[in-house]
Amino acid sequence: MNDRTPDLDRAPYGVGPAYPSSHTQFVDPPDTGPLRRAAASADAAAETTTEHPGVAAPGRGDEPAFAPTTGFTVAEGVRDVGMVFVGASMTAGYGDPKGLGWVGRVVARTQHPDLDLTAYNLGVRGDTSGDVVARWAAECHPRWKARSERRLVLSVGTNDVLSGMTMARSRLNLANVLDEATTHGIGAFVVGLPPTLDPELNRRIEALAEAQADVCSRRGITYVDCFRPLVTHDQWMADLAASPDRAHPGQAGYGLIAWLVLHNGWNDWLSIG
């Protein structure tokens, strides 16, 4: 049993504020030591597939920065924005009794007089990054039709780990989506992977989260780290432990993810005050 499992007198599943309280604190955990760093290095050394034509494999010093062929611009005045969220069950908000998930909470807080926002949640339970590669363009472009500003929010990867997908393939899938989107003038934003109750699974999720952060950093794309702030967060772990499947959070947990998104570059990405 995970040593973070809360006492049995905790609040029932799904009970809690829609957002973390003002005194919520996120603390970076200590370095997990050389074992995880060695494993991550081994993964990087094993990669042989490039993320983009002419670009060396991740983890190698000779990889040039990706330069999109189409710049992303923000219009003056009221902006007609089409925003699509693509991912798996966490994106869909599975397990939230309020039916909002983190996506609904973020959209509810994304209000600005110059932002005419139309948002779509395309989260599909069980999806891997490979599934997202296969469907994102066909499903997103109809939602962007007639919108003058196109935005894409990605959050996927836990099912990559669960399905045994290699690190190289997972990060390549993410890179391909980001490169194609950016090349076509679509603003991209990535929400990282949250931790689970399983320490062994968390080690693999953390390694993939770091790989995703690297993919985004190489492209100048905002990446929200949801792993480190939540892996030692009692409220997050309590919400997972109280859920029926012990894998998806309830209202409080989704509120924590929404808080992280909203306070880690969201307004800057949207160019709103």
Short mmCIF file of N, CA, C and O in Angstrom, two decimals, residues 120 136-146:
data_model
loop_
_atom_site.label_atom_id
_atom_site.label_comp_id
_atom_site.label_asym_id
_atom_site.label_seq_id
_atom_site.Cartn_x
_atom_site.Cartn_y
_atom_site.Cartn_z
N TYR A 120 -13.55 23.12 -27.00
CA TYR A 120 -14.01 21.75 -27.24
C TYR A 120 -13.13 20.78 -26.47
O TYR A 120 -11.90 20.88 -26.51
N TRP A 136 -6.00 13.64 -34.15
CA TRP A 136 -6.12 15.04 -33.73
C TRP A 136 -6.46 15.98 -34.89
O TRP A 136 -7.33 16.83 -34.75
N ALA A 137 -5.81 15.81 -36.03
CA ALA A 137 -6.04 16.75 -37.14
C ALA A 137 -7.46 16.63 -37.68
O ALA A 137 -8.14 17.64 -37.90
N ALA A 138 -7.92 15.39 -37.88
CA ALA A 138 -9.26 15.18 -38.43
C ALA A 138 -10.34 15.70 -37.50
O ALA A 138 -11.39 16.18 -37.95
N GLU A 139 -10.11 15.61 -36.18
CA GLU A 139 -11.12 16.04 -35.22
C GLU A 139 -11.03 17.53 -34.88
O GLU A 139 -12.04 18.17 -34.58
N CYS A 140 -9.82 18.07 -34.92
CA CYS A 140 -9.66 19.47 -34.53
C CYS A 140 -10.03 20.45 -35.63
O CYS A 140 -10.67 21.48 -35.36
N HIS A 141 -9.63 20.18 -36.83
CA HIS A 141 -9.83 21.17 -37.90
C HIS A 141 -11.30 21.54 -38.12
O HIS A 141 -11.60 22.73 -38.35
N PRO A 142 -12.26 20.60 -38.04
CA PRO A 142 -13.65 21.03 -38.15
C PRO A 142 -14.07 21.98 -37.02
O PRO A 142 -14.91 22.86 -37.22
N ARG A 143 -13.47 21.81 -35.83
CA ARG A 143 -13.79 22.71 -34.72
C ARG A 143 -13.17 24.09 -34.91
O ARG A 143 -13.66 25.08 -34.35
N TRP A 144 -12.12 24.16 -35.66
CA TRP A 144 -11.47 25.45 -35.91
C TRP A 144 -12.05 26.18 -37.12
O TRP A 144 -11.66 27.32 -37.39
N LYS A 145 -12.96 25.56 -37.82
CA LYS A 145 -13.51 26.17 -39.04
C LYS A 145 -14.10 27.54 -38.72
O LYS A 145 -14.89 27.70 -37.79
N ALA A 146 -13.70 28.53 -39.50
CA ALA A 146 -14.16 29.92 -39.39
C ALA A 146 -13.63 30.65 -38.16
O ALA A 146 -13.97 31.81 -37.94
#
